[in-house]
Amino acid sequence: MKKYELRGRDERNGLPAKVEVTSDEIGEAMLESVVKVVHKIQSVLEETPPELTADIGNAGIVLTGGGAKLRGLDTLISKQTKMRVRIAEEPEDCVILGAGRAVQWIDSVKMDAGKENGNVPLTAYY
């Protein structure tokens, strides 16, 4: 069990304060949210078409975002879903890196205006 010193503002009096918490206390405080995430993953998998479920089963689940770094989250999700789970490299940067790639892709796409079928070219705003 690790101990952490947290610093911030005491909401009761507005003054700076520090408090010591344990990893167990942090885990207990987050338990309800983690359970909700796991249940939502299970729910999405249940509603996923079989061909996509097979792909996810082969490739595994990839956790992204800062929450992916929660110790043991990958193991818990793996046990509950019976699927391989891994944490993305630099999980907290995945969204911005993906958005950057999408912008590059959009910039490189040249679409025909589709005069004969009325399609509108892809437009990006950034």
PDB file of N, CA, C and O in Angstrom, residues 59-64 74 84-89:
ATOM      1  N   ALA A  59      -7.890  -9.065 -31.828  1.00  0.00           N
ATOM      2  CA  ALA A  59      -6.972  -7.939 -31.611  1.00  0.00           C
ATOM      3  C   ALA A  59      -6.874  -7.556 -30.140  1.00  0.00           C
ATOM      4  O   ALA A  59      -5.878  -7.004 -29.702  1.00  0.00           O
ATOM      5  N   GLY A  60      -7.924  -7.829 -29.386  1.00  0.00           N
ATOM      6  CA  GLY A  60      -7.959  -7.427 -27.986  1.00  0.00           C
ATOM      7  C   GLY A  60      -8.521  -6.023 -27.828  1.00  0.00           C
ATOM      8  O   GLY A  60      -8.758  -5.306 -28.796  1.00  0.00           O
ATOM      9  N   ILE A  61      -8.733  -5.646 -26.590  1.00  0.00           N
ATOM     10  CA  ILE A  61      -9.234  -4.320 -26.239  1.00  0.00           C
ATOM     11  C   ILE A  61      -8.027  -3.451 -25.926  1.00  0.00           C
ATOM     12  O   ILE A  61      -7.117  -3.869 -25.216  1.00  0.00           O
ATOM     13  N   VAL A  62      -8.022  -2.235 -26.446  1.00  0.00           N
ATOM     14  CA  VAL A  62      -6.931  -1.293 -26.183  1.00  0.00           C
ATOM     15  C   VAL A  62      -7.484  -0.155 -25.334  1.00  0.00           C
ATOM     16  O   VAL A  62      -8.425   0.518 -25.730  1.00  0.00           O
ATOM     17  N   LEU A  63      -6.890   0.040 -24.174  1.00  0.00           N
ATOM     18  CA  LEU A  63      -7.313   1.126 -23.291  1.00  0.00           C
ATOM     19  C   LEU A  63      -6.554   2.398 -23.642  1.00  0.00           C
ATOM     20  O   LEU A  63      -5.339   2.374 -23.831  1.00  0.00           O
ATOM     21  N   THR A  64      -7.283   3.509 -23.724  1.00  0.00           N
ATOM     22  CA  THR A  64      -6.675   4.807 -24.024  1.00  0.00           C
ATOM     23  C   THR A  64      -7.134   5.810 -22.974  1.00  0.00           C
ATOM     24  O   THR A  64      -8.048   5.557 -22.204  1.00  0.00           O
ATOM     25  N   ASP A  74      -6.658  -2.826 -16.493  1.00  0.00           N
ATOM     26  CA  ASP A  74      -6.562  -3.732 -17.632  1.00  0.00           C
ATOM     27  C   ASP A  74      -6.824  -5.182 -17.214  1.00  0.00           C
ATOM     28  O   ASP A  74      -7.547  -5.918 -17.894  1.00  0.00           O
ATOM     29  N   ARG A  84      -8.367 -10.296 -24.194  1.00  0.00           N
ATOM     30  CA  ARG A  84      -7.054  -9.709 -23.981  1.00  0.00           C
ATOM     31  C   ARG A  84      -7.211  -8.189 -23.937  1.00  0.00           C
ATOM     32  O   ARG A  84      -7.927  -7.606 -24.755  1.00  0.00           O
ATOM     33  N   VAL A  85      -6.553  -7.551 -22.988  1.00  0.00           N
ATOM     34  CA  VAL A  85      -6.620  -6.098 -22.841  1.00  0.00           C
ATOM     35  C   VAL A  85      -5.197  -5.570 -22.728  1.00  0.00           C
ATOM     36  O   VAL A  85      -4.370  -6.144 -22.019  1.00  0.00           O
ATOM     37  N   ARG A  86      -4.927  -4.501 -23.455  1.00  0.00           N
ATOM     38  CA  ARG A  86      -3.612  -3.872 -23.343  1.00  0.00           C
ATOM     39  C   ARG A  86      -3.788  -2.366 -23.256  1.00  0.00           C
ATOM     40  O   ARG A  86      -4.825  -1.817 -23.638  1.00  0.00           O
ATOM     41  N   ILE A  87      -2.762  -1.721 -22.746  1.00  0.00           N
ATOM     42  CA  ILE A  87      -2.771  -0.267 -22.616  1.00  0.00           C
ATOM     43  C   ILE A  87      -1.992   0.317 -23.790  1.00  0.00           C
ATOM     44  O   ILE A  87      -0.882  -0.123 -24.082  1.00  0.00           O
ATOM     45  N   ALA A  88      -2.580   1.283 -24.453  1.00  0.00           N
ATOM     46  CA  ALA A  88      -1.928   1.933 -25.594  1.00  0.00           C
ATOM     47  C   ALA A  88      -0.652   2.630 -25.143  1.00  0.00           C
ATOM     48  O   ALA A  88      -0.534   3.047 -23.989  1.00  0.00           O
ATOM     49  N   GLU A  89       0.301   2.738 -26.077  1.00  0.00           N
ATOM     50  CA  GLU A  89       1.475   3.555 -25.796  1.00  0.00           C
ATOM     51  C   GLU A  89       1.002   4.998 -25.650  1.00  0.00           C
ATOM     52  O   GLU A  89       0.173   5.462 -26.424  1.00  0.00           O
TER      53      GLU A  89
END
